[in-house]
């Protein structure tokens, strides 16, 4: 989650779950429904990847815990303009993926 999508992430997280606030692609400020955090007993943790060592440690943690990204939509490379439009509108929840090349 980023500051601009934190509230949506809180709503989507199960009771007792954790939301990781990573980076600031959607800006540095956002609104937070604190009542939702309390009622669902959520944990919010901030992650700042400011060094190569921190980045590698984060990637190890992601692999060990088998954390998978939420993917909203995928596009082939020849529809890059559509993918960018989807991103610009900002109504997606999760990642927008563009396949650069076909495997095989």
mmCIF file with all atom_site columns, C-alpha atoms in Angstrom:
data_model
loop_
_atom_site.group_PDB
_atom_site.id
_atom_site.type_symbol
_atom_site.label_atom_id
_atom_site.label_alt_id
_atom_site.label_comp_id
_atom_site.label_asym_id
_atom_site.label_entity_id
_atom_site.label_seq_id
_atom_site.pdbx_PDB_ins_code
_atom_site.Cartn_x
_atom_site.Cartn_y
_atom_site.Cartn_z
_atom_site.occupancy
_atom_site.B_iso_or_equiv
_atom_site.pdbx_formal_charge
_atom_site.auth_seq_id
_atom_site.auth_comp_id
_atom_site.auth_asym_id
_atom_site.auth_atom_id
_atom_site.pdbx_PDB_model_num
ATOM 1   C CA . UNK A 1 1   ? 0.000   0.000   0.000   1.00 0.00 ? 1   UNK A CA 1
ATOM 2   C CA . UNK A 1 2   ? 1.029   3.586   -0.494  1.00 0.00 ? 2   UNK A CA 1
ATOM 3   C CA . UNK A 1 3   ? -0.401  6.720   1.125   1.00 0.00 ? 3   UNK A CA 1
ATOM 4   C CA . UNK A 1 4   ? -2.951  7.181   -1.668  1.00 0.00 ? 4   UNK A CA 1
ATOM 5   C CA . UNK A 1 5   ? -4.265  3.605   -1.419  1.00 0.00 ? 5   UNK A CA 1
ATOM 6   C CA . UNK A 1 6   ? -3.860  2.902   2.293   1.00 0.00 ? 6   UNK A CA 1
ATOM 7   C CA . UNK A 1 7   ? -7.547  3.244   3.160   1.00 0.00 ? 7   UNK A CA 1
ATOM 8   C CA . UNK A 1 8   ? -8.517  0.769   0.416   1.00 0.00 ? 8   UNK A CA 1
ATOM 9   C CA . UNK A 1 9   ? -5.866  -1.655  1.655   1.00 0.00 ? 9   UNK A CA 1
ATOM 10  C CA . UNK A 1 10  ? -7.173  -1.395  5.226   1.00 0.00 ? 10  UNK A CA 1
ATOM 11  C CA . UNK A 1 11  ? -10.690 -2.245  4.041   1.00 0.00 ? 11  UNK A CA 1
ATOM 12  C CA . UNK A 1 12  ? -9.415  -5.256  2.072   1.00 0.00 ? 12  UNK A CA 1
ATOM 13  C CA . UNK A 1 13  ? -7.289  -6.687  4.902   1.00 0.00 ? 13  UNK A CA 1
ATOM 14  C CA . UNK A 1 14  ? -8.713  -9.448  7.101   1.00 0.00 ? 14  UNK A CA 1
ATOM 15  C CA . UNK A 1 15  ? -9.242  -8.823  10.816  1.00 0.00 ? 15  UNK A CA 1
ATOM 16  C CA . UNK A 1 16  ? -5.949  -9.097  12.688  1.00 0.00 ? 16  UNK A CA 1
ATOM 17  C CA . UNK A 1 17  ? -3.980  -8.697  9.449   1.00 0.00 ? 17  UNK A CA 1
ATOM 18  C CA . UNK A 1 18  ? -1.036  -6.502  8.556   1.00 0.00 ? 18  UNK A CA 1
ATOM 19  C CA . UNK A 1 19  ? -0.780  -3.759  5.951   1.00 0.00 ? 19  UNK A CA 1
ATOM 20  C CA . UNK A 1 20  ? 2.717   -2.799  4.825   1.00 0.00 ? 20  UNK A CA 1
ATOM 21  C CA . UNK A 1 21  ? 3.140   0.822   3.786   1.00 0.00 ? 21  UNK A CA 1
ATOM 22  C CA . UNK A 1 22  ? 5.919   0.673   1.222   1.00 0.00 ? 22  UNK A CA 1
ATOM 23  C CA . UNK A 1 23  ? 7.316   3.622   -0.699  1.00 0.00 ? 23  UNK A CA 1
ATOM 24  C CA . UNK A 1 24  ? 5.409   6.688   -1.731  1.00 0.00 ? 24  UNK A CA 1
ATOM 25  C CA . UNK A 1 25  ? 4.443   6.351   -5.399  1.00 0.00 ? 25  UNK A CA 1
ATOM 26  C CA . UNK A 1 26  ? 0.990   7.747   -4.660  1.00 0.00 ? 26  UNK A CA 1
ATOM 27  C CA . UNK A 1 27  ? 2.347   10.663  -2.655  1.00 0.00 ? 27  UNK A CA 1
ATOM 28  C CA . UNK A 1 28  ? 3.478   11.229  0.882   1.00 0.00 ? 28  UNK A CA 1
ATOM 29  C CA . UNK A 1 29  ? 0.115   12.128  2.385   1.00 0.00 ? 29  UNK A CA 1
ATOM 30  C CA . UNK A 1 30  ? -3.189  10.347  2.564   1.00 0.00 ? 30  UNK A CA 1
ATOM 31  C CA . UNK A 1 31  ? -6.211  9.847   4.781   1.00 0.00 ? 31  UNK A CA 1
ATOM 32  C CA . UNK A 1 32  ? -6.493  6.972   7.213   1.00 0.00 ? 32  UNK A CA 1
ATOM 33  C CA . UNK A 1 33  ? -9.656  5.570   8.767   1.00 0.00 ? 33  UNK A CA 1
ATOM 34  C CA . UNK A 1 34  ? -8.270  4.996   12.254  1.00 0.00 ? 34  UNK A CA 1
ATOM 35  C CA . UNK A 1 35  ? -11.539 3.463   13.472  1.00 0.00 ? 35  UNK A CA 1
ATOM 36  C CA . UNK A 1 36  ? -11.141 0.693   10.901  1.00 0.00 ? 36  UNK A CA 1
ATOM 37  C CA . UNK A 1 37  ? -7.635  -0.090  12.187  1.00 0.00 ? 37  UNK A CA 1
ATOM 38  C CA . UNK A 1 38  ? -8.956  -0.363  15.735  1.00 0.00 ? 38  UNK A CA 1
ATOM 39  C CA . UNK A 1 39  ? -12.126 -2.334  14.959  1.00 0.00 ? 39  UNK A CA 1
ATOM 40  C CA . UNK A 1 40  ? -10.303 -4.870  12.767  1.00 0.00 ? 40  UNK A CA 1
ATOM 41  C CA . UNK A 1 41  ? -7.232  -4.968  15.065  1.00 0.00 ? 41  UNK A CA 1
ATOM 42  C CA . UNK A 1 42  ? -4.960  -4.232  12.104  1.00 0.00 ? 42  UNK A CA 1
ATOM 43  C CA . UNK A 1 43  ? -1.241  -3.674  12.192  1.00 0.00 ? 43  UNK A CA 1
ATOM 44  C CA . UNK A 1 44  ? 0.242   -1.052  9.867   1.00 0.00 ? 44  UNK A CA 1
ATOM 45  C CA . UNK A 1 45  ? 3.984   -1.059  9.355   1.00 0.00 ? 45  UNK A CA 1
ATOM 46  C CA . UNK A 1 46  ? 6.072   1.343   7.314   1.00 0.00 ? 46  UNK A CA 1
ATOM 47  C CA . UNK A 1 47  ? 8.883   0.033   5.157   1.00 0.00 ? 47  UNK A CA 1
ATOM 48  C CA . UNK A 1 48  ? 11.536  2.316   3.702   1.00 0.00 ? 48  UNK A CA 1
ATOM 49  C CA . UNK A 1 49  ? 14.039  0.664   1.396   1.00 0.00 ? 49  UNK A CA 1
ATOM 50  C CA . UNK A 1 50  ? 16.955  3.070   1.595   1.00 0.00 ? 50  UNK A CA 1
ATOM 51  C CA . UNK A 1 51  ? 19.933  0.796   0.971   1.00 0.00 ? 51  UNK A CA 1
ATOM 52  C CA . UNK A 1 52  ? 20.894  -2.254  -1.050  1.00 0.00 ? 52  UNK A CA 1
ATOM 53  C CA . UNK A 1 53  ? 21.146  -4.329  2.149   1.00 0.00 ? 53  UNK A CA 1
ATOM 54  C CA . UNK A 1 54  ? 17.618  -3.300  3.198   1.00 0.00 ? 54  UNK A CA 1
ATOM 55  C CA . UNK A 1 55  ? 16.309  -4.093  -0.291  1.00 0.00 ? 55  UNK A CA 1
ATOM 56  C CA . UNK A 1 56  ? 17.916  -7.551  -0.241  1.00 0.00 ? 56  UNK A CA 1
ATOM 57  C CA . UNK A 1 57  ? 16.601  -8.239  3.279   1.00 0.00 ? 57  UNK A CA 1
ATOM 58  C CA . UNK A 1 58  ? 13.109  -7.220  2.169   1.00 0.00 ? 58  UNK A CA 1
ATOM 59  C CA . UNK A 1 59  ? 13.294  -9.561  -0.840  1.00 0.00 ? 59  UNK A CA 1
ATOM 60  C CA . UNK A 1 60  ? 14.439  -12.464 1.367   1.00 0.00 ? 60  UNK A CA 1
ATOM 61  C CA . UNK A 1 61  ? 11.517  -11.826 3.724   1.00 0.00 ? 61  UNK A CA 1
ATOM 62  C CA . UNK A 1 62  ? 9.059   -11.717 0.810   1.00 0.00 ? 62  UNK A CA 1
ATOM 63  C CA . UNK A 1 63  ? 10.413  -15.025 -0.537  1.00 0.00 ? 63  UNK A CA 1
ATOM 64  C CA . UNK A 1 64  ? 10.445  -16.750 2.880   1.00 0.00 ? 64  UNK A CA 1
ATOM 65  C CA . UNK A 1 65  ? 6.889   -15.691 3.720   1.00 0.00 ? 65  UNK A CA 1
ATOM 66  C CA . UNK A 1 66  ? 5.700   -16.404 0.165   1.00 0.00 ? 66  UNK A CA 1
ATOM 67  C CA . UNK A 1 67  ? 4.153   -12.957 -0.158  1.00 0.00 ? 67  UNK A CA 1
ATOM 68  C CA . UNK A 1 68  ? 2.562   -12.414 -3.557  1.00 0.00 ? 68  UNK A CA 1
ATOM 69  C CA . UNK A 1 69  ? 1.604   -9.052  -5.055  1.00 0.00 ? 69  UNK A CA 1
ATOM 70  C CA . UNK A 1 70  ? -2.011  -8.198  -5.767  1.00 0.00 ? 70  UNK A CA 1
ATOM 71  C CA . UNK A 1 71  ? -2.314  -7.867  -9.541  1.00 0.00 ? 71  UNK A CA 1
ATOM 72  C CA . UNK A 1 72  ? -5.297  -5.924  -10.836 1.00 0.00 ? 72  UNK A CA 1
ATOM 73  C CA . UNK A 1 73  ? -4.729  -6.268  -14.590 1.00 0.00 ? 73  UNK A CA 1
ATOM 74  C CA . UNK A 1 74  ? -2.153  -7.476  -17.074 1.00 0.00 ? 74  UNK A CA 1
ATOM 75  C CA . UNK A 1 75  ? -1.467  -6.100  -20.542 1.00 0.00 ? 75  UNK A CA 1
ATOM 76  C CA . UNK A 1 76  ? 0.665   -7.288  -23.453 1.00 0.00 ? 76  UNK A CA 1
ATOM 77  C CA . UNK A 1 77  ? 3.376   -4.816  -24.472 1.00 0.00 ? 77  UNK A CA 1
ATOM 78  C CA . UNK A 1 78  ? 1.469   -3.769  -27.595 1.00 0.00 ? 78  UNK A CA 1
ATOM 79  C CA . UNK A 1 79  ? -1.254  -2.392  -25.271 1.00 0.00 ? 79  UNK A CA 1
ATOM 80  C CA . UNK A 1 80  ? 1.148   -0.284  -23.194 1.00 0.00 ? 80  UNK A CA 1
ATOM 81  C CA . UNK A 1 81  ? -0.928  2.857   -23.821 1.00 0.00 ? 81  UNK A CA 1
ATOM 82  C CA . UNK A 1 82  ? -3.990  1.119   -22.324 1.00 0.00 ? 82  UNK A CA 1
ATOM 83  C CA . UNK A 1 83  ? -1.941  0.059   -19.290 1.00 0.00 ? 83  UNK A CA 1
ATOM 84  C CA . UNK A 1 84  ? -0.719  3.615   -18.729 1.00 0.00 ? 84  UNK A CA 1
ATOM 85  C CA . UNK A 1 85  ? -4.266  4.937   -19.089 1.00 0.00 ? 85  UNK A CA 1
ATOM 86  C CA . UNK A 1 86  ? -5.452  2.429   -16.484 1.00 0.00 ? 86  UNK A CA 1
ATOM 87  C CA . UNK A 1 87  ? -2.675  3.545   -14.143 1.00 0.00 ? 87  UNK A CA 1
ATOM 88  C CA . UNK A 1 88  ? -3.416  7.235   -14.749 1.00 0.00 ? 88  UNK A CA 1
ATOM 89  C CA . UNK A 1 89  ? -7.122  6.869   -13.933 1.00 0.00 ? 89  UNK A CA 1
ATOM 90  C CA . UNK A 1 90  ? -6.064  5.428   -10.579 1.00 0.00 ? 90  UNK A CA 1
ATOM 91  C CA . UNK A 1 91  ? -9.034  3.150   -10.012 1.00 0.00 ? 91  UNK A CA 1
ATOM 92  C CA . UNK A 1 92  ? -6.979  -0.036  -9.946  1.00 0.00 ? 92  UNK A CA 1
ATOM 93  C CA . UNK A 1 93  ? -6.362  -1.998  -6.767  1.00 0.00 ? 93  UNK A CA 1
ATOM 94  C CA . UNK A 1 94  ? -3.009  -3.677  -6.949  1.00 0.00 ? 94  UNK A CA 1
ATOM 95  C CA . UNK A 1 95  ? -0.364  -3.749  -9.612  1.00 0.00 ? 95  UNK A CA 1
ATOM 96  C CA . UNK A 1 96  ? -0.715  -3.103  -13.317 1.00 0.00 ? 96  UNK A CA 1
ATOM 97  C CA . UNK A 1 97  ? 1.539   -5.581  -15.138 1.00 0.00 ? 97  UNK A CA 1
ATOM 98  C CA . UNK A 1 98  ? 2.907   -5.151  -18.660 1.00 0.00 ? 98  UNK A CA 1
ATOM 99  C CA . UNK A 1 99  ? 4.364   -8.262  -20.300 1.00 0.00 ? 99  UNK A CA 1
ATOM 100 C CA . UNK A 1 100 ? 7.436   -7.060  -22.166 1.00 0.00 ? 100 UNK A CA 1
ATOM 101 C CA . UNK A 1 101 ? 8.017   -10.309 -24.045 1.00 0.00 ? 101 UNK A CA 1
ATOM 102 C CA . UNK A 1 102 ? 6.437   -13.694 -24.374 1.00 0.00 ? 102 UNK A CA 1
ATOM 103 C CA . UNK A 1 103 ? 8.253   -16.587 -22.683 1.00 0.00 ? 103 UNK A CA 1
ATOM 104 C CA . UNK A 1 104 ? 9.486   -19.343 -24.942 1.00 0.00 ? 104 UNK A CA 1
#
